XYZ file of C-alpha atoms in Angstrom:
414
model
C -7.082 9.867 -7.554
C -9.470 6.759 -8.055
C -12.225 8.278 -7.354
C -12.107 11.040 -9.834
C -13.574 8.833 -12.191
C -15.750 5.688 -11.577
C -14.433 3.430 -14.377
C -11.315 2.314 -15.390
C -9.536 0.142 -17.956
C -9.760 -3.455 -16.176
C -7.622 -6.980 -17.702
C -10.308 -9.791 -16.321
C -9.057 -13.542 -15.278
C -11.592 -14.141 -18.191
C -9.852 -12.756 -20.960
C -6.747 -13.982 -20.328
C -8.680 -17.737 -19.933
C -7.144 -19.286 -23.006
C -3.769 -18.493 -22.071
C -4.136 -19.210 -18.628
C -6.564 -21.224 -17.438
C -7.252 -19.109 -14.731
C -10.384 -21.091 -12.912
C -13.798 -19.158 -12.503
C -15.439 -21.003 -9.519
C -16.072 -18.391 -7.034
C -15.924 -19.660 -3.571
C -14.176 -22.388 -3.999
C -11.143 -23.565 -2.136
C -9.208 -24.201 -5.189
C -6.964 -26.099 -2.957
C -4.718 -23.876 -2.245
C -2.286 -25.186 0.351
C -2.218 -22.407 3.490
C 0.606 -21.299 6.143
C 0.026 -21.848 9.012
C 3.390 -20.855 10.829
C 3.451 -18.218 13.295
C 5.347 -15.920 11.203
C 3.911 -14.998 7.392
C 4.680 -12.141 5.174
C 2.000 -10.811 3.477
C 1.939 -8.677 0.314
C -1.140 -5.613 -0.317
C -1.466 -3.614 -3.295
C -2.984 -0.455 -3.173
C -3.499 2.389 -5.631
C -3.234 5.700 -3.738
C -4.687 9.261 -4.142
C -1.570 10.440 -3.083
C 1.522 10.206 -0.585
C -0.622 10.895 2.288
C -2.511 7.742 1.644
C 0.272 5.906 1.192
C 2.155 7.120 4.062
C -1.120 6.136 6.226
C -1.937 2.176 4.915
C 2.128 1.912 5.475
C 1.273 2.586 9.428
C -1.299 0.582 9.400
C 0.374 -2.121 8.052
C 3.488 -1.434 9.970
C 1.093 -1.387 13.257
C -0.662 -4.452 12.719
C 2.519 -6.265 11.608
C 4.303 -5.422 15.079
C 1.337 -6.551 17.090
C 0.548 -9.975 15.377
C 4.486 -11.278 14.888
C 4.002 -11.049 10.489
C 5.471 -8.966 7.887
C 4.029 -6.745 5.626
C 5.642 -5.264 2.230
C 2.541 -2.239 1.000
C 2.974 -2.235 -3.254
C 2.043 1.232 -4.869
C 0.147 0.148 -8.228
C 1.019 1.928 -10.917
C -2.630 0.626 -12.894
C -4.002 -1.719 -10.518
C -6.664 -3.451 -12.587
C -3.784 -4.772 -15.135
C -1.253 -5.939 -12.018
C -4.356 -7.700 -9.926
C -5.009 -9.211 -13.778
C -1.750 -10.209 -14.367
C -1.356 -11.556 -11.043
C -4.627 -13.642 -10.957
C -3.865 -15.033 -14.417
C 0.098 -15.891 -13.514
C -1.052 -17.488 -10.354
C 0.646 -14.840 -7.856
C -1.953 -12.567 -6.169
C -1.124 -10.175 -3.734
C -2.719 -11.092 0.077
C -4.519 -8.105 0.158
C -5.691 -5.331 -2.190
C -7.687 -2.673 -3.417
C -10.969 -3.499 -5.046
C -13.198 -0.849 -7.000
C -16.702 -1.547 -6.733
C -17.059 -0.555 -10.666
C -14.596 -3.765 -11.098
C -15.395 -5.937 -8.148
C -18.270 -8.221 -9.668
C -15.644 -9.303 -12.837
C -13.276 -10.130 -9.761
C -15.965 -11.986 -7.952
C -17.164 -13.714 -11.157
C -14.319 -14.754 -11.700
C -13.452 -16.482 -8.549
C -9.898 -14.475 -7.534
C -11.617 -13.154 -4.422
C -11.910 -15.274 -1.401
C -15.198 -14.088 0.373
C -14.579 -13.096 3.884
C -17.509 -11.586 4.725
C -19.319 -14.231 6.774
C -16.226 -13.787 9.487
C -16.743 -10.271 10.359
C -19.030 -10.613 13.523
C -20.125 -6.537 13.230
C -20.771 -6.492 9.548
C -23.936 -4.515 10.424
C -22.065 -1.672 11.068
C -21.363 -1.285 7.320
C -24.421 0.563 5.327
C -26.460 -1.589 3.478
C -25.776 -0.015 0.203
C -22.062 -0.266 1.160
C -22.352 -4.086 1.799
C -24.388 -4.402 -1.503
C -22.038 -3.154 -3.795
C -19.388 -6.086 -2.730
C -21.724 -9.048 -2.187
C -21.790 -11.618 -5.052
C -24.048 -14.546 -4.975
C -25.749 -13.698 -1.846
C -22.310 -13.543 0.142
C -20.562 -10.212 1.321
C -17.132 -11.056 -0.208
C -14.913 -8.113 0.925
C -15.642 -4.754 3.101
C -15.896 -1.591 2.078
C -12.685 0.561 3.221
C -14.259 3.716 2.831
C -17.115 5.806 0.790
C -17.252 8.960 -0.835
C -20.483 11.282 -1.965
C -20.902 13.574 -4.174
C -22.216 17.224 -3.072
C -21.888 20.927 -4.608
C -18.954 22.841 -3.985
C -19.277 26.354 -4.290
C -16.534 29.002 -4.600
C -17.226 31.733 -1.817
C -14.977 34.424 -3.485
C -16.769 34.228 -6.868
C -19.731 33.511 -4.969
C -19.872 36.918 -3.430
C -18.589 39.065 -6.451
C -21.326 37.591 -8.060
C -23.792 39.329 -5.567
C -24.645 35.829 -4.261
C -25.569 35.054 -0.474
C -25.914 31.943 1.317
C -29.755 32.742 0.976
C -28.991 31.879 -2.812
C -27.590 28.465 -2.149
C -29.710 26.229 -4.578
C -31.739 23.611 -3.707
C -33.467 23.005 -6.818
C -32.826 22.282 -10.006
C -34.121 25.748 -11.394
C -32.214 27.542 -8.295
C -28.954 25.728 -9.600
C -30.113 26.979 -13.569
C -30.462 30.274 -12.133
C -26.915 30.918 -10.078
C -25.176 28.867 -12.724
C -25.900 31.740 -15.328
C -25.147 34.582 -13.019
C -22.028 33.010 -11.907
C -20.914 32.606 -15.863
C -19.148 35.591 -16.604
C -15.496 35.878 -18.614
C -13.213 33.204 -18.207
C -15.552 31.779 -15.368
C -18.242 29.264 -16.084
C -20.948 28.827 -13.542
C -20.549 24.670 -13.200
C -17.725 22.882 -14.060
C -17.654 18.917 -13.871
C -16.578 15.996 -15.498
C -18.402 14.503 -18.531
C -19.177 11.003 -16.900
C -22.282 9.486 -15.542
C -20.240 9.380 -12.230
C -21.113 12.904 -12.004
C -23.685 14.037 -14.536
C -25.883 10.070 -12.927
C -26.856 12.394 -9.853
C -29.303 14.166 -12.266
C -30.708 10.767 -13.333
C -31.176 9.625 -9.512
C -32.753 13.212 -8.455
C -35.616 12.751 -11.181
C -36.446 9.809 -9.992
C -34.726 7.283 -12.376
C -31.249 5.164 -12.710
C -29.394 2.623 -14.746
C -31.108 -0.177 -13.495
C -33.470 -1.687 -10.872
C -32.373 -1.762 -7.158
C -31.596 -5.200 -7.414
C -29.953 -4.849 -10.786
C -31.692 -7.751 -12.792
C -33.355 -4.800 -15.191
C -32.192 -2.497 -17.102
C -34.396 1.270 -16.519
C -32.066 3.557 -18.512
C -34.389 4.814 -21.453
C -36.747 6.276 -18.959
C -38.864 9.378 -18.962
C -37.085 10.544 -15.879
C -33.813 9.966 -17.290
C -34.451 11.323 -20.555
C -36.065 14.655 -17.922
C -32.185 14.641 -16.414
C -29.851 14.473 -19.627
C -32.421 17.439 -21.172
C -31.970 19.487 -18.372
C -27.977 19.375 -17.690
C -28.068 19.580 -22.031
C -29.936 22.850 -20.855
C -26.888 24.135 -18.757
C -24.536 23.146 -21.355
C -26.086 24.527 -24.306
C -26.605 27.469 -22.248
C -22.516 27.934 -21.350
C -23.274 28.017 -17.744
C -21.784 24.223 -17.402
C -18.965 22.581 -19.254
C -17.379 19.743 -18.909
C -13.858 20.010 -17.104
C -11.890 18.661 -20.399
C -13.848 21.942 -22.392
C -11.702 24.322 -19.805
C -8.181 22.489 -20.529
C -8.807 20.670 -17.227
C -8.292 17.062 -16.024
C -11.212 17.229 -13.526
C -13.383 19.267 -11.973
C -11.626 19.736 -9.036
C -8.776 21.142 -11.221
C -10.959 23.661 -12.875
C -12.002 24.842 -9.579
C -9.034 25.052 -7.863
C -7.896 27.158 -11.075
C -10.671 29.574 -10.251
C -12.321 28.994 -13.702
C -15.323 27.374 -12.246
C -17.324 28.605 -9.458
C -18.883 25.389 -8.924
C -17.953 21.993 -8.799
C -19.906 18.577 -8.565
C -17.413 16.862 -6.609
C -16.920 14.195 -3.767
C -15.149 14.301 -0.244
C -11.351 13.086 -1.689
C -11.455 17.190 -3.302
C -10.207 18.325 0.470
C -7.169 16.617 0.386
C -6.769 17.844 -3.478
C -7.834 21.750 -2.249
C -5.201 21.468 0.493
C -2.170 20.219 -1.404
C -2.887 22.283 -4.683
C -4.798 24.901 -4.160
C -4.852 25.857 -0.549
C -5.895 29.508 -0.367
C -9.172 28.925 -2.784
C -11.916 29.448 -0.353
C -15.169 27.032 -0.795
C -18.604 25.787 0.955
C -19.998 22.497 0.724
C -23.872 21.952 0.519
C -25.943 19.401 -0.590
C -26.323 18.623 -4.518
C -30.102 20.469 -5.383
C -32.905 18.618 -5.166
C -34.569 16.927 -8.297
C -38.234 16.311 -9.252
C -37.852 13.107 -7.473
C -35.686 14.799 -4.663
C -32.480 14.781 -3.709
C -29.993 12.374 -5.016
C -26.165 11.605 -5.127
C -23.896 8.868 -5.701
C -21.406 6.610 -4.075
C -18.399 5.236 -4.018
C -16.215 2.886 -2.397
C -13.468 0.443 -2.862
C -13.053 -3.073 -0.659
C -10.212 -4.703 0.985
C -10.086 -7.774 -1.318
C -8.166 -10.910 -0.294
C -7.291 -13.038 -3.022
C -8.478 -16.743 -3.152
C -5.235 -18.123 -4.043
C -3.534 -15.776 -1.257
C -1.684 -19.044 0.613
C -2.255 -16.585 4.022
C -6.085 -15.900 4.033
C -6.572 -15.862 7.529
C -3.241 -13.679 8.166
C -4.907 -11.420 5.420
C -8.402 -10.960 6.750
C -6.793 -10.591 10.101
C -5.536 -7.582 8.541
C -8.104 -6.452 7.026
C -10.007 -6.368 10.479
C -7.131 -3.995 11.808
C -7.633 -2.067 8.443
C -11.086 -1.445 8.600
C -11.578 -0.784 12.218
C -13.446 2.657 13.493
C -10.273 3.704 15.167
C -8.055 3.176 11.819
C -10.891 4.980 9.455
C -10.823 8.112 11.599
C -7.107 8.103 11.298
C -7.305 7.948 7.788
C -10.035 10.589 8.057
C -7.263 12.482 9.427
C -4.277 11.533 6.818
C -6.522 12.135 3.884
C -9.683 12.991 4.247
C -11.566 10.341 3.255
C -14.869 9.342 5.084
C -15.216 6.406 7.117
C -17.450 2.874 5.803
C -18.440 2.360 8.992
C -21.785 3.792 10.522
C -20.339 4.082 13.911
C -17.031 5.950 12.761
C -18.667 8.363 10.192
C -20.773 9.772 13.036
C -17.951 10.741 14.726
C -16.239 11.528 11.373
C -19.454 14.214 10.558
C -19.044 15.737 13.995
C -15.372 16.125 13.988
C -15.348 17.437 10.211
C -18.578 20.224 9.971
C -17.350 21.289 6.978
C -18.106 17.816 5.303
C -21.309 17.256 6.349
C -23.092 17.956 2.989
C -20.641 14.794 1.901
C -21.231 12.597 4.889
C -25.061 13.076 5.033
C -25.423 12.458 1.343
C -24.620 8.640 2.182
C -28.507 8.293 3.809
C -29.728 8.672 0.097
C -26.915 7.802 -2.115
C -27.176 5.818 -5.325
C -24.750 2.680 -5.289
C -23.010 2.084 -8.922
C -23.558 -0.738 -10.784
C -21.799 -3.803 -10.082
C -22.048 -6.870 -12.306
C -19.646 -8.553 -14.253
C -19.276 -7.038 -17.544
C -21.042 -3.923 -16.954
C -17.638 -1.738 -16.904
C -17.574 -1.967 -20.738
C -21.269 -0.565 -20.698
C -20.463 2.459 -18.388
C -17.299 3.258 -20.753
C -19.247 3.677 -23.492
C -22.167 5.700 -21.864
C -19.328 8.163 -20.882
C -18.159 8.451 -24.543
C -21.709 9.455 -25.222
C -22.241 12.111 -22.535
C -18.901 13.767 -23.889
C -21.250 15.068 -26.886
C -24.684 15.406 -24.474
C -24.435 19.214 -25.738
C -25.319 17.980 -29.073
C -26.653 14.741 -29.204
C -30.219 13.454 -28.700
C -30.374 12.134 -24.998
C -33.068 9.156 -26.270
C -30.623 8.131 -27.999
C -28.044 7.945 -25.586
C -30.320 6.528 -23.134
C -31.617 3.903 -25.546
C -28.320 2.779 -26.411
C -27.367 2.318 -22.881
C -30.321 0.377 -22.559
C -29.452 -1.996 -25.235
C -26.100 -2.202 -24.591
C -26.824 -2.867 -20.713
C -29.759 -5.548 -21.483
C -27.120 -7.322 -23.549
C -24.448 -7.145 -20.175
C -27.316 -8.302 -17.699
C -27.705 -11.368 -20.429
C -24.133 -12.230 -20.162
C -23.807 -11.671 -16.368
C -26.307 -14.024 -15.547
């Protein structure tokens, strides 16, 4: 599932320059020669969480293609960020595709996205943080096809053997210390998540600090609030009351929960459709992440409908795109596989129609946007090799050398 973890392997148009000579001038019109006939067929490339995903971009394709006269053919990507590489380099993009925002400003940067933004009349109805994390150079380039928050799962079973009420949800960080403990106990450990700032960042934003500035020009990483966040989750870990899912033998938190070895999880909204297809009689609750010193705090994600610059169907493709990203086609998705709508208008309905979720879809009125520019994926990969051994290791130091290292990508990305 992509959103299990925020950053992946990615094969730019840049490194693959030499050999190529793959162009880099973003927003251009590179010339490419359009179709304008009545009747295109378009290509998208998606990389699913599952068949149920799959099955439901399909429709929509399917749909669309019946009511404007086109074709589409829907790819599966077996690792996305090397095809759309490939592709770009050799010249032969897919129309339409998935875009991470950890990966979208290399994209952008490199000019293989053809920025669409400025022909959706009801933009607005995005979140600002949403639009943020896929506007380059002042332009929104792509929209967001859905988001995804992070919030505290809790297992009711273990909950309850535990002696634990919902008068003992936490909502503080010493709250979360204190259940944690009480909840470790044989083969179960109290929190369970993975070892990546994609989960362990929420601590950073609830005391108050992140990665960078809001408009990501600085870098703010060796911090006295961050250094306050990695202490206290080396707290839990040094304590045994949290452990990283790959310390239980598990791919992912979600895993580890579902297995009933964790009685909490720090987890986003894609864990329904992952609770329903694997482990469908684990019983859970959904609250809000605790708050910090600074308050509370959680991140999020998305992933934009990118359409490629040397696509020779643009305006087929953002016509799709539209039909993609409409209120009426996120709440079906909603419906197919969970995920939460990008649009303000559709997630309201989406929080009414879904109670259980609303820890997830409130979360997005205070969530923490990842870092998006170009270069910065290499940054993030090695922060999460260093928060494997946060148990151990001296959180300055891991802070300082993610300061360094990011100073170094901000440099470059300029």
């Amino acid at each position: 599932m992509h959103n299990r973890s925020a950053v992946a392997a990615f094969v730019t148009c840049a490194a693959m320059l030499a050999a190529t000579g793959c162009s880099s001038s973003f927003g251009s019109d590179k010339k490419t020669a359009q179709d304008t006939s009545d009747k295109q067929h378009l290509t998208v490339l998606i990389a699913s969480s599952g068949d149920a995903e799959t099955k439901a971009v399909k429709d929509a394709a399917a749909a669309w293609a019946k009511q404007s006269g086109n074709t589409v053919t829907v790819d599966l990507a077996k690792d996305i960020n090397q095809q759309l590489g490939q592709s770009f380099a050799g010249n032969k993009p897919p129309d339409a595709f998935y875009v991470d925002s950890a990966q979208f400003a290399n994209y952008a940067k490199g000019g293989s996205l053809y920025p669409y933004g400025d022909q959706i009349k009801d933009a607005d109805d995005f979140s600002a943080q949403l639009r943020a994390s896929f506007t380059y150079d002042g332009k929104l380039v792509c929209l967001p096809k859905d988001t995804s928050t992070l919030a505290l799962v809790i297992n009711t079973d273990l909950w309850q053997k535990a002696g634990l009420t919902a008068k003992d949800y936490p909502t503080t960080w010493a709250q979360l210390k204190t259940v944690a403990a009480k909840l470790t106990k044989g083969k179960v450990t109290g929190l369970v998540t993975n070892g990546e700032y994609a989960r362990v960042g929420v601590f950073m934003k609830e005391a108050g600090g992140w990665i960078t500035n809001s408009d990501q020009t600085k870098m703010t990483a060796d911090s006295t609030q961050n250094t306050e966040a990695l202490d206290y989750v080396q707290s839990l870990l040094k304590a045994g009351s949290m452990k990283y899912a790959s310390q239980v033998d598990t791919g992912w938190g979600g895993e580890a929960f579902g297995k009933g070895i964790a009685a909490m999880t720090i987890e986003g909204n894609w864990l329904t459709g992952a609770m329903k297809a694997d482990f469908p009689d684990v019983k859970y609750t959904v609250i809000p992440l605790p708050a910090g010193p600074a308050g509370k705090g959680t991140l999020a994600f998305s992933q934009c409908w990118g359409v490629a610059q040397g696509s020779t169907h643009r305006s087929a493709a953002v016509d799709l795109v539209k039909y993609l990203t409409s209120a009426i086609q996120q709440l079906k998705n909603a419906d197919a596989f969970g995920v939460m709508p990008s649009r303000t208008s559709a997630l309201a309905e989406y929080a009414t129609k879904y109670p259980s979720a609303k820890a997830w879809a409130d979360g997005t009125a205070y969530a923490q946007g990842p870092v998006t520019v170009a270069g910065f994926d290499k940054v993030l990969t090695q922060f999460n090799t260093d928060l494997t051994s946060l148990g151990t290791a001296d959180p300055k130091k891991i802070l300082s050398d993610l300061q360094r290292n990011g100073e170094q990508a901000l440099t470059k990305g300029d």
